[in-house]
Amino acid sequence: MDKQNLWFLTLFSLILILGVYYITMPTDLLKPEKEVVEKANNIDNDAVEEVGPLVAMRVNLEEERQKEMNVLQEQLVSEELSSEEKNNVYEKLKYLNELQGKEEAIEKSLKNEFKLDCFTKIDNSNVNVVCISNTHDMQLANNIMRAIQKNYKNKLYITVKFQEG
């Protein structure tokens, strides 16, 4: 009887955590992928000229992450995985959510500090940044790299690319 109670509490806790996660996640992630793509396609033409490549990169990254999260969520409810494996899957989901938050924070700080529209993708210790700018300045790229690195203790491998807007 104790194993059943422990199993019930584990699953109940997991469901509770997922419920909180579902409630606190950004609403754009809850929309079906088609709506996100349609939203990106319906942007004003002037805006597309300004940030067109960034929108495409964000939509691609969002689709890629959403597919990965769907696979992980399916694994999470699977009865074939042990509780330890489910914990690992949950940690991966949590990590993906944290990544998205870090990327958004970097983009916001770059927008505030350098007045640039940027796209950021974090992959382990690699940070790729694409900025819309008519000038491709080496000093600006170095300043962007320093601004990103100052928020992290671990050494990051940061690449900055410029695209004309």
Backbone as a printed PyTorch tensor [residue, N CA C, xyz], in Angstrom:
tensor([[[  0.8150,  -1.1930,   0.0000],
         [  0.0000,   0.0000,   0.0000],
         [  0.8610,   1.2600,   0.0000]],

        [[  2.0350,   1.2060,   0.6240],
         [  2.9140,   2.3650,   0.6760],
         [  3.4400,   2.7400,  -0.7100]],

        [[  3.7610,   1.7400,  -1.5320],
         [  4.2340,   2.0180,  -2.8850],
         [  3.1590,   2.7200,  -3.6950]],

        [[  1.9130,   2.3020,  -3.5330],
         [  0.8230,   2.9370,  -4.2630],
         [  0.6530,   4.3880,  -3.8240]],

        [[  0.7360,   4.6470,  -2.5420],
         [  0.6120,   6.0120,  -2.0540],
         [  1.7550,   6.8870,  -2.5620]],

        [[  2.9650,   6.3490,  -2.5350],
         [  4.1160,   7.0830,  -3.0200],
         [  3.9840,   7.3700,  -4.5130]],

        [[  3.5450,   6.3880,  -5.2630],
         [  3.3440,   6.5460,  -6.7100],
         [  2.2670,   7.5940,  -6.9790]],

        [[  1.1830,   7.5360,  -6.2340],
         [  0.0990,   8.5080,  -6.3910],
         [  0.6020,   9.9170,  -6.0820]],

        [[  1.3320,  10.0810,  -4.9900],
         [  1.8420,  11.3980,  -4.6240],
         [  2.8310,  11.9340,  -5.6620]],

        [[  3.6480,  11.0460,  -6.1990],
         [  4.6020,  11.4450,  -7.2320],
         [  3.8740,  11.9470,  -8.4740]],

        [[  2.9080,  11.1860,  -8.9390],
         [  2.1590,  11.5980, -10.1240],
         [  1.3460,  12.8580,  -9.8620]],

        [[  0.7450,  12.9390,  -8.6890],
         [ -0.0400,  14.1190,  -8.3460],
         [  0.8510,  15.3600,  -8.3120]],

        [[  2.0350,  15.2280,  -7.7350],
         [  2.9800,  16.3520,  -7.6860],
         [  3.4050,  16.7620,  -9.0890]],

        [[  3.6520,  15.7830,  -9.9270],
         [  4.0450,  16.0500, -11.3000],
         [  2.9440,  16.7830, -12.0460]],

        [[  1.7110,  16.3340, -11.8680],
         [  0.5710,  16.9880, -12.5200],
         [  0.4070,  18.4100, -11.9990]],

        [[  0.6000,  18.5970, -10.7310],
         [  0.4960,  19.9250, -10.1310],
         [  1.5690,  20.8540, -10.6920]],

        [[  2.7950,  20.3610, -10.7930],
         [  3.8940,  21.1650, -11.3280],
         [  3.6290,  21.5130, -12.7860]],

        [[  3.1790,  20.5520, -13.5710],
         [  2.8680,  20.8260, -14.9780],
         [  1.7280,  21.8320, -15.1040]],

        [[  0.7510,  21.7420, -14.1990],
         [ -0.3520,  22.7060, -14.2070],
         [  0.1460,  24.1160, -13.9510]],

        [[  1.0330,  24.2740, -12.9930],
         [  1.6110,  25.5840, -12.7010],
         [  2.4390,  26.0550, -13.8860]],

        [[  3.2120,  25.1510, -14.4660],
         [  4.0180,  25.4760, -15.6400],
         [  3.1170,  25.9370, -16.7810]],

        [[  2.0420,  25.2400, -17.0280],
         [  1.1100,  25.5690, -18.1030],
         [  0.5030,  26.9510, -17.8820]],

        [[  0.1640,  27.2670, -16.6590],
         [ -0.4690,  28.5460, -16.3470],
         [  0.5210,  29.6960, -16.4870]],

        [[  1.7820,  29.4760, -16.1140],
         [  2.7630,  30.5630, -16.1150],
         [  3.5040,  30.7300, -17.4340]],

        [[  3.3640,  29.8140, -18.3750],
         [  4.0990,  29.9490, -19.6270],
         [  3.4870,  31.0500, -20.4920]],

        [[  4.2900,  31.6810, -21.3630],
         [  3.7750,  32.7510, -22.2230],
         [  2.6410,  32.2470, -23.1100]],

        [[  1.6860,  33.1180, -23.3730],
         [  0.5000,  32.7020, -24.1290],
         [  0.8240,  32.3610, -25.5730]],

        [[  1.9050,  32.9260, -26.1440],
         [  2.2580,  32.5960, -27.5250],
         [  2.5960,  31.1210, -27.6820]],

        [[  3.1190,  30.5090, -26.6410],
         [  3.4630,  29.0910, -26.7190],
         [  2.2250,  28.2010, -26.7130]],

        [[  1.1140,  28.7280, -26.2170],
         [ -0.0990,  27.9290, -26.1350],
         [ -0.8560,  27.8860, -27.4600]],

        [[ -0.5620,  28.8410, -28.3410],
         [ -1.2560,  28.8770, -29.6260],
         [ -0.7160,  27.7760, -30.5310]],

        [[ -1.5850,  27.2020, -31.3500],
         [ -1.0850,  26.2110, -32.3010],
         [ -0.0530,  26.8350, -33.2320]],

        [[  0.8270,  26.0100, -33.7490],
         [  1.9080,  26.4940, -34.5980],
         [  1.3810,  27.2550, -35.8130]],

        [[  0.2700,  26.8300, -36.3800],
         [ -0.2780,  27.5070, -37.5530],
         [ -0.6090,  28.9580, -37.2340]],

        [[ -1.1600,  29.2080, -36.0420],
         [ -1.4970,  30.5740, -35.6640],
         [ -0.2520,  31.4310, -35.5230]],

        [[  0.8150,  30.8640, -34.9990],
         [  2.0590,  31.6170, -34.8480],
         [  2.6000,  31.9880, -36.2130]],

        [[  2.5840,  31.0430, -37.1560],
         [  3.0680,  31.3130, -38.5070],
         [  2.1750,  32.3380, -39.1870]],

        [[  0.8430,  32.2030, -39.0370],
         [ -0.0730,  33.1760, -39.6320],
         [  0.1630,  34.5540, -39.0390]],

        [[  0.3940,  34.6050, -37.7400],
         [  0.6600,  35.8790, -37.0710],
         [  1.9210,  36.5060, -37.6610]],

        [[  2.9470,  35.7010, -37.8820],
         [  4.1860,  36.2160, -38.4600],
         [  3.9700,  36.6550, -39.9050]],

        [[  3.1160,  35.9550, -40.6410],
         [  2.8560,  36.3010, -42.0330],
         [  1.9750,  37.5310, -42.1810]],

        [[  1.1620,  37.8440, -41.1810],
         [  0.2420,  38.9710, -41.2550],
         [  0.8280,  40.2670, -40.7340]],

        [[  2.1110,  40.2880, -40.4340],
         [  2.7480,  41.5030, -39.9320],
         [  2.7600,  42.5440, -41.0460]],

        [[  2.5920,  43.7950, -40.6770],
         [  2.6170,  44.9170, -41.5920],
         [  3.8770,  44.8670, -42.4640]],

        [[  3.7690,  45.1830, -43.7400],
         [  4.9070,  45.1040, -44.6630],
         [  6.0840,  45.9570, -44.2180]],

        [[  5.8070,  47.1420, -43.6510],
         [  6.8940,  47.9870, -43.1590],
         [  7.6610,  47.2750, -42.0560]],

        [[  6.9380,  46.6020, -41.1880],
         [  7.5890,  45.8820, -40.0910],
         [  8.4020,  44.7130, -40.6220]],

        [[  7.8980,  44.0610, -41.6630],
         [  8.6260,  42.9330, -42.2480],
         [  9.9410,  43.4130, -42.8360]],

        [[  9.9170,  44.6010, -43.4630],
         [ 11.1580,  45.1330, -44.0090],
         [ 12.1670,  45.4130, -42.9030]],

        [[ 11.6750,  45.8540, -41.7160],
         [ 12.5760,  46.1810, -40.6270],
         [ 13.1120,  44.9340, -39.9290]],

        [[ 12.2400,  43.9780, -39.6060],
         [ 12.6520,  42.8240, -38.8150],
         [ 12.2600,  41.5000, -39.4590]],

        [[ 12.0870,  41.4760, -40.7530],
         [ 11.6690,  40.2670, -41.4530],
         [ 12.5130,  39.0460, -41.1440]],

        [[ 13.8440,  39.1570, -41.2670],
         [ 14.6740,  37.9910, -40.9820],
         [ 14.5640,  37.5400, -39.5210]],

        [[ 14.4150,  38.5000, -38.6270],
         [ 14.3140,  38.1570, -37.2070],
         [ 13.0260,  37.3950, -36.9240]],

        [[ 11.9410,  37.8180, -37.5520],
         [ 10.6650,  37.1410, -37.3470],
         [ 10.7670,  35.7010, -37.8390]],

        [[ 11.3670,  35.5180, -38.9990],
         [ 11.5200,  34.1660, -39.5470],
         [ 12.3720,  33.2960, -38.6250]],

        [[ 13.4480,  33.8570, -38.0910],
         [ 14.3170,  33.0940, -37.1910],
         [ 13.5780,  32.7380, -35.9000]],

        [[ 12.8180,  33.6870, -35.3810],
         [ 12.0770,  33.4230, -34.1440],
         [ 11.0220,  32.3490, -34.3590]],

        [[ 10.3070,  32.4300, -35.4830],
         [  9.2690,  31.4320, -35.7600],
         [  9.8960,  30.0580, -35.9180]],

        [[ 11.0180,  29.9640, -36.6270],
         [ 11.6910,  28.6710, -36.7970],
         [ 12.1470,  28.1020, -35.4610]],

        [[ 12.7470,  28.9450, -34.6340],
         [ 13.2030,  28.4910, -33.3240],
         [ 12.0230,  28.0670, -32.4530]],

        [[ 10.9540,  28.8510, -32.5130],
         [  9.7660,  28.5280, -31.7170],
         [  9.1560,  27.2050, -32.1580]],

        [[  9.0770,  26.9810, -33.4680],
         [  8.5510,  25.7080, -33.9750],
         [  9.4250,  24.5410, -33.5370]],

        [[ 10.7310,  24.7150, -33.6550],
         [ 11.6790,  23.6650, -33.2710],
         [ 11.5410,  23.3250, -31.7880]],

        [[ 11.4810,  24.3560, -30.9590],
         [ 11.3490,  24.1350, -29.5180],
         [  9.9950,  23.5410, -29.1660]],

        [[  8.9460,  23.9870, -29.8500],
         [  7.6080,  23.4670, -29.5580],
         [  7.5370,  21.9750, -29.8910]],

        [[  8.1380,  21.5730, -30.9940],
         [  8.1690,  20.1510, -31.3470],
         [  8.9130,  19.3550, -30.2830]],

        [[ 10.0460,  19.8780, -29.8510],
         [ 10.8360,  19.2000, -28.8180],
         [ 10.0510,  19.1100, -27.5110]],

        [[  9.3570,  20.1860, -27.1540],
         [  8.5670,  20.1830, -25.9180],
         [  7.3960,  19.2060, -26.0200]],

        [[  6.7820,  19.1160, -27.1930],
         [  5.6820,  18.1610, -27.3740],
         [  6.1640,  16.7280, -27.1840]],

        [[  7.3320,  16.4130, -27.7400],
         [  7.8930,  15.0700, -27.5820],
         [  8.1710,  14.7950, -26.1030]],

        [[  8.7570,  15.7810, -25.4240],
         [  9.0630,  15.6010, -24.0050],
         [  7.7970,  15.4610, -23.1700]],

        [[  6.7620,  16.2230, -23.4970],
         [  5.5060,  16.1240, -22.7530],
         [  4.8390,  14.7690, -22.9720]],

        [[  4.9630,  14.2300, -24.1860],
         [  4.4320,  12.8920, -24.4380],
         [  5.1910,  11.8530, -23.6190]],

        [[  6.4880,  12.0180, -23.5240],
         [  7.2940,  11.0980, -22.7250],
         [  6.9330,  11.2190, -21.2470]],

        [[  6.6030,  12.4170, -20.8230],
         [  6.2930,  12.6610, -19.4280],
         [  5.0420,  11.9150, -18.9810]],

        [[  4.0760,  11.7920, -19.8660],
         [  2.8320,  11.0930, -19.5050],
         [  2.8720,   9.6170, -19.8760]],

        [[  3.9670,   9.1890, -20.4740],
         [  4.1100,   7.7910, -20.8610],
         [  4.2260,   6.9060, -19.6180]],

        [[  3.5890,   5.7750, -19.6780],
         [  3.6480,   4.8290, -18.5590],
         [  4.8910,   3.9400, -18.6310]],

        [[  5.5970,   3.9830, -19.7580],
         [  6.7510,   3.1210, -19.9520],
         [  8.0070,   3.6330, -19.2360]],

        [[  8.0540,   4.9250, -18.9240],
         [  9.2490,   5.4880, -18.2980],
         [  9.1890,   5.3820, -16.7810]],

        [[ 10.3540,   5.1980, -16.1840],
         [ 10.4290,   5.1580, -14.7230],
         [ 10.3190,   6.5910, -14.1830]],

        [[ 10.1420,   6.7070, -12.8950],
         [ 10.0070,   8.0330, -12.3020],
         [ 11.3020,   8.8360, -12.4560]],

        [[ 12.4430,   8.1630, -12.4190],
         [ 13.7130,   8.8590, -12.6070],
         [ 13.8270,   9.4090, -14.0330]],

        [[ 13.4190,   8.6020, -15.0060],
         [ 13.4470,   9.0500, -16.3940],
         [ 12.4720,  10.2050, -16.6050]],

        [[ 11.3180,  10.1410, -15.9510],
         [ 10.3490,  11.2310, -16.0500],
         [ 10.9000,  12.5030, -15.4140]],

        [[ 11.6310,  12.3590, -14.3210],
         [ 12.2700,  13.5210, -13.7020],
         [ 13.2700,  14.1660, -14.6600]],

        [[ 14.0280,  13.3400, -15.3740],
         [ 14.9770,  13.8570, -16.3640],
         [ 14.2560,  14.5900, -17.4920]],

        [[ 13.1480,  14.0220, -17.9400],
         [ 12.3510,  14.6640, -18.9910],
         [ 11.8200,  16.0050, -18.4920]],

        [[ 11.3350,  16.0220, -17.2550],
         [ 10.8240,  17.2600, -16.6780],
         [ 11.9290,  18.3120, -16.5860]],

        [[ 13.1240,  17.8960, -16.2000],
         [ 14.2510,  18.8310, -16.1200],
         [ 14.5860,  19.4020, -17.4970]],

        [[ 14.4770,  18.5730, -18.5460],
         [ 14.7100,  19.0650, -19.9080],
         [ 13.6660,  20.1060, -20.2870]],

        [[ 12.4090,  19.8440, -19.9310],
         [ 11.3440,  20.8150, -20.2010],
         [ 11.6190,  22.1330, -19.4690]],

        [[ 12.0140,  22.0100, -18.2420],
         [ 12.3160,  23.1870, -17.4290],
         [ 13.4840,  23.9650, -18.0430]],

        [[ 14.5050,  23.2400, -18.5050],
         [ 15.6720,  23.8560, -19.1280],
         [ 15.2720,  24.6210, -20.3970]],

        [[ 14.4240,  24.0180, -21.2250],
         [ 13.9780,  24.6930, -22.4480],
         [ 13.2380,  25.9840, -22.1160]],

        [[ 12.4190,  25.9440, -21.0960],
         [ 11.6770,  27.1340, -20.6840],
         [ 12.6340,  28.2150, -20.1780]],

        [[ 13.6450,  27.8170, -19.4000],
         [ 14.6410,  28.7620, -18.9110],
         [ 15.4420,  29.3650, -20.0600]],

        [[ 15.7720,  28.5430, -21.0670],
         [ 16.5030,  29.0310, -22.2320],
         [ 15.7410,  30.1450, -22.9270]],

        [[ 14.4580,  29.9040, -23.1120],
         [ 13.6320,  30.8990, -23.7840],
         [ 13.6230,  32.2070, -22.9880]],

        [[ 13.5240,  32.1050, -21.6850],
         [ 13.5500,  33.2960, -20.8460],
         [ 14.8750,  34.0430, -20.9330]],

        [[ 15.9810,  33.3000, -20.9490],
         [ 17.3020,  33.9210, -21.0660],
         [ 17.4580,  34.6220, -22.4120]],

        [[ 16.9880,  33.9650, -23.4760],
         [ 17.0830,  34.5630, -24.8080],
         [ 16.2900,  35.8630, -24.8800]],

        [[ 15.0800,  35.8350, -24.3300],
         [ 14.2550,  37.0450, -24.3320],
         [ 14.8940,  38.1500, -23.5050]],

        [[ 15.5070,  37.8000, -22.3780],
         [ 16.1730,  38.7950, -21.5310],
         [ 17.3560,  39.4290, -22.2620]],

        [[ 18.1340,  38.6230, -22.9720],
         [ 19.2690,  39.1460, -23.7260],
         [ 18.7800,  40.0930, -24.8110]],

        [[ 17.7470,  39.6810, -25.5480],
         [ 17.2160,  40.5280, -26.6160],
         [ 16.7130,  41.8630, -26.0600]],

        [[ 16.0320,  41.7980, -24.9310],
         [ 15.5020,  43.0220, -24.3210],
         [ 16.6400,  43.9330, -23.8560]],

        [[ 17.6700,  43.3500, -23.2370],
         [ 18.7830,  44.1830, -22.7640],
         [ 19.5390,  44.8120, -23.9310]],

        [[ 19.7090,  44.0710, -25.0320],
         [ 20.3860,  44.6280, -26.2020],
         [ 19.5560,  45.7430, -26.8300]],

        [[ 18.2480,  45.5660, -26.8270],
         [ 17.3490,  46.5970, -27.3600],
         [ 17.4670,  47.8660, -26.5170]],

        [[ 17.4920,  47.7030, -25.1920],
         [ 17.5850,  48.8630, -24.3040],
         [ 18.9570,  49.5300, -24.3710]],

        [[ 20.0130,  48.7340, -24.3610],
         [ 21.3600,  49.2880, -24.2800],
         [ 21.8830,  49.8050, -25.6100]],

        [[ 21.6240,  49.0710, -26.7000],
         [ 22.2030,  49.4280, -27.9920],
         [ 21.1750,  49.8910, -29.0220]],

        [[ 19.8980,  49.8520, -28.6660],
         [ 18.8100,  50.2740, -29.5750],
         [ 18.8290,  49.4590, -30.8660]],

        [[ 19.0470,  48.1450, -30.7200],
         [ 19.0900,  47.2390, -31.8710],
         [ 18.0450,  46.1430, -31.7150]],

        [[ 17.4030,  45.7910, -32.8160],
         [ 16.5370,  44.6180, -32.8240],
         [ 17.4330,  43.4140, -33.0560]],

        [[ 17.3400,  42.4390, -32.1610],
         [ 18.2310,  41.2830, -32.2350],
         [ 17.4540,  39.9870, -32.0570]],

        [[ 18.0270,  38.9250, -32.5700],
         [ 17.5470,  37.5680, -32.3680],
         [ 18.6580,  36.8250, -31.6430]],

        [[ 18.2850,  36.0870, -30.6060],
         [ 19.2700,  35.3530, -29.8190],
         [ 18.8800,  33.8870, -29.7410]],

        [[ 19.8690,  33.0300, -29.9220],
         [ 19.6620,  31.5930, -29.7410],
         [ 20.7930,  31.0580, -28.8720]],

        [[ 20.3960,  30.4060, -27.7770],
         [ 21.3810,  29.8170, -26.8670],
         [ 21.3680,  28.3130, -27.0710]],

        [[ 22.5640,  27.7500, -27.2460],
         [ 22.7220,  26.3090, -27.4020],
         [ 23.9020,  25.8920, -26.5300]],

        [[ 23.5840,  25.3710, -25.3340],
         [ 24.5980,  25.0570, -24.3230],
         [ 25.3720,  26.3240, -23.9670]],

        [[ 26.6770,  26.3690, -24.2460],
         [ 27.4520,  27.5660, -23.9200],
         [ 27.6690,  28.4550, -25.1420]],

        [[ 27.0050,  28.1400, -26.2460],
         [ 27.0810,  28.9550, -27.4580],
         [ 25.8990,  29.9110, -27.4970]],

        [[ 26.1890,  31.1810, -27.7290],
         [ 25.1460,  32.1850, -27.8670],
         [ 25.3170,  32.8290, -29.2320]],

        [[ 24.3040,  32.6830, -30.0720],
         [ 24.3280,  33.2900, -31.4020],
         [ 23.3800,  34.4740, -31.4040]],

        [[ 23.8950,  35.6190, -31.8180],
         [ 23.1110,  36.8470, -31.8480],
         [ 23.1330,  37.3950, -33.2680]],

        [[ 21.9480,  37.7210, -33.7850],
         [ 21.8290,  38.3620, -35.0850],
         [ 21.1540,  39.7080, -34.8400]],

        [[ 21.8180,  40.7820, -35.2490],
         [ 21.3040,  42.1280, -35.0280],
         [ 21.0130,  42.8000, -36.3690]],

        [[ 19.9420,  43.5600, -36.3990],
         [ 19.6100,  44.3510, -37.5710],
         [ 20.3150,  45.6890, -37.4260]],

        [[ 21.2680,  45.9390, -38.3190],
         [ 22.0290,  47.1830, -38.2690],
         [ 22.6230,  47.4470, -39.6460]],

        [[ 22.6050,  48.7150, -40.0330],
         [ 23.1940,  49.0780, -41.3200],
         [ 24.7130,  49.1750, -41.2430]],

        [[ 25.2310,  49.3310, -40.0280],
         [ 26.6770,  49.3690, -39.8510],
         [ 27.1440,  48.0590, -39.2380]],

        [[ 28.2190,  47.5250, -39.7690],
         [ 28.8010,  46.2840, -39.2720],
         [ 30.0790,  46.6440, -38.5350]],

        [[ 29.9140,  47.0880, -37.3290],
         [ 31.0050,  47.6530, -36.5490],
         [ 31.5910,  46.6000, -35.6110]],

        [[ 32.9220,  46.4170, -35.6860],
         [ 33.6250,  45.4480, -34.8420],
         [ 33.5330,  45.8530, -33.3720]],

        [[ 33.6380,  47.1460, -33.0980],
         [ 33.5610,  47.6360, -31.7260],
         [ 32.1790,  47.3730, -31.1380]],

        [[ 31.1400,  47.5780, -31.9360],
         [ 29.7740,  47.3130, -31.4830],
         [ 29.5970,  45.8270, -31.1750]],

        [[ 30.1300,  44.9670, -32.0340],
         [ 30.0470,  43.5210, -31.7950],
         [ 30.7500,  43.1540, -30.4920]],

        [[ 31.9290,  43.7350, -30.2340],
         [ 32.6470,  43.4660, -28.9820],
         [ 31.8530,  43.9510, -27.7780]],

        [[ 31.2270,  45.1200, -27.8930],
         [ 30.4160,  45.6470, -26.7900],
         [ 29.2040,  44.7650, -26.5190]],

        [[ 28.6040,  44.2380, -27.5770],
         [ 27.4620,  43.3280, -27.4150],
         [ 27.9190,  42.0550, -26.7060]],

        [[ 29.0590,  41.5160, -27.1150],
         [ 29.5790,  40.3030, -26.4760],
         [ 29.8660,  40.5340, -25.0000]],

        [[ 30.4610,  41.6650, -24.6740],
         [ 30.7450,  41.9860, -23.2650],
         [ 29.4570,  42.1520, -22.4660]],

        [[ 28.4710,  42.7990, -23.0730],
         [ 27.1970,  43.0250, -22.3740],
         [ 26.5050,  41.7060, -22.0550]],

        [[ 26.6120,  40.7420, -22.9450],
         [ 25.9970,  39.4360, -22.7120],
         [ 26.7980,  38.6690, -21.6660]],

        [[ 28.1160,  38.6400, -21.8200],
         [ 28.9650,  37.8450, -20.9270],
         [ 28.9170,  38.3260, -19.4860]],

        [[ 28.7220,  39.6280, -19.2620],
         [ 28.7510,  40.1520, -17.8900],
         [ 27.6230,  39.5860, -17.0220]],

        [[ 26.5970,  39.0220, -17.6390],
         [ 25.4750,  38.4500, -16.8890],
         [ 25.6770,  36.9820, -16.5440]],

        [[ 26.7800,  36.3910, -16.9770],
         [ 27.0050,  34.9640, -16.7660],
         [ 28.3810,  34.7380, -16.1350]],

        [[ 28.4190,  33.7900, -15.2110],
         [ 29.6910,  33.4420, -14.5710],
         [ 30.5380,  32.5680, -15.4830]],

        [[ 29.8940,  31.6050, -16.1560],
         [ 30.6020,  30.6860, -17.0360],
         [ 30.9680,  31.3770, -18.3480]],

        [[ 32.0750,  30.9600, -18.9240],
         [ 32.5140,  31.5050, -20.2070],
         [ 31.5700,  31.0450, -21.3080]],

        [[ 31.0450,  31.9940, -22.0640],
         [ 30.1700,  31.7000, -23.1860],
         [ 30.9140,  31.9520, -24.4930]],

        [[ 30.5310,  31.2260, -25.5150],
         [ 31.0580,  31.4360, -26.8510],
         [ 29.9980,  32.2070, -27.6170]],

        [[ 30.2300,  33.4970, -27.7540],
         [ 29.2290,  34.3970, -28.3050],
         [ 29.6300,  34.8000, -29.7170]],

        [[ 28.6990,  34.6570, -30.6430],
         [ 28.9100,  35.1440, -32.0020],
         [ 27.8680,  36.2050, -32.2940]],

        [[ 28.3030,  37.2690, -32.9140],
         [ 27.4130,  38.3710, -33.2760],
         [ 27.4810,  38.5520, -34.7820]],

        [[ 26.3140,  38.5320, -35.4090],
         [ 26.2190,  38.7720, -36.8490],
         [ 25.3150,  39.9690, -37.0650]],

        [[ 25.6070,  40.7300, -38.0910],
         [ 24.7860,  41.8640, -38.4380],
         [ 24.1030,  41.6100, -39.7730]],

        [[ 22.8380,  42.0010, -39.8410],
         [ 22.1010,  41.9690, -41.1050],
         [ 21.5430,  43.3520, -41.3430]],

        [[ 21.5420,  43.7510, -42.5950],
         [ 21.0180,  45.0690, -42.9070],
         [ 19.5040,  45.0520, -42.8410]],

        [[ 18.9530,  46.1290, -42.3390],
         [ 17.5220,  46.2050, -42.1360],
         [ 16.7950,  47.0290, -43.1040]]])
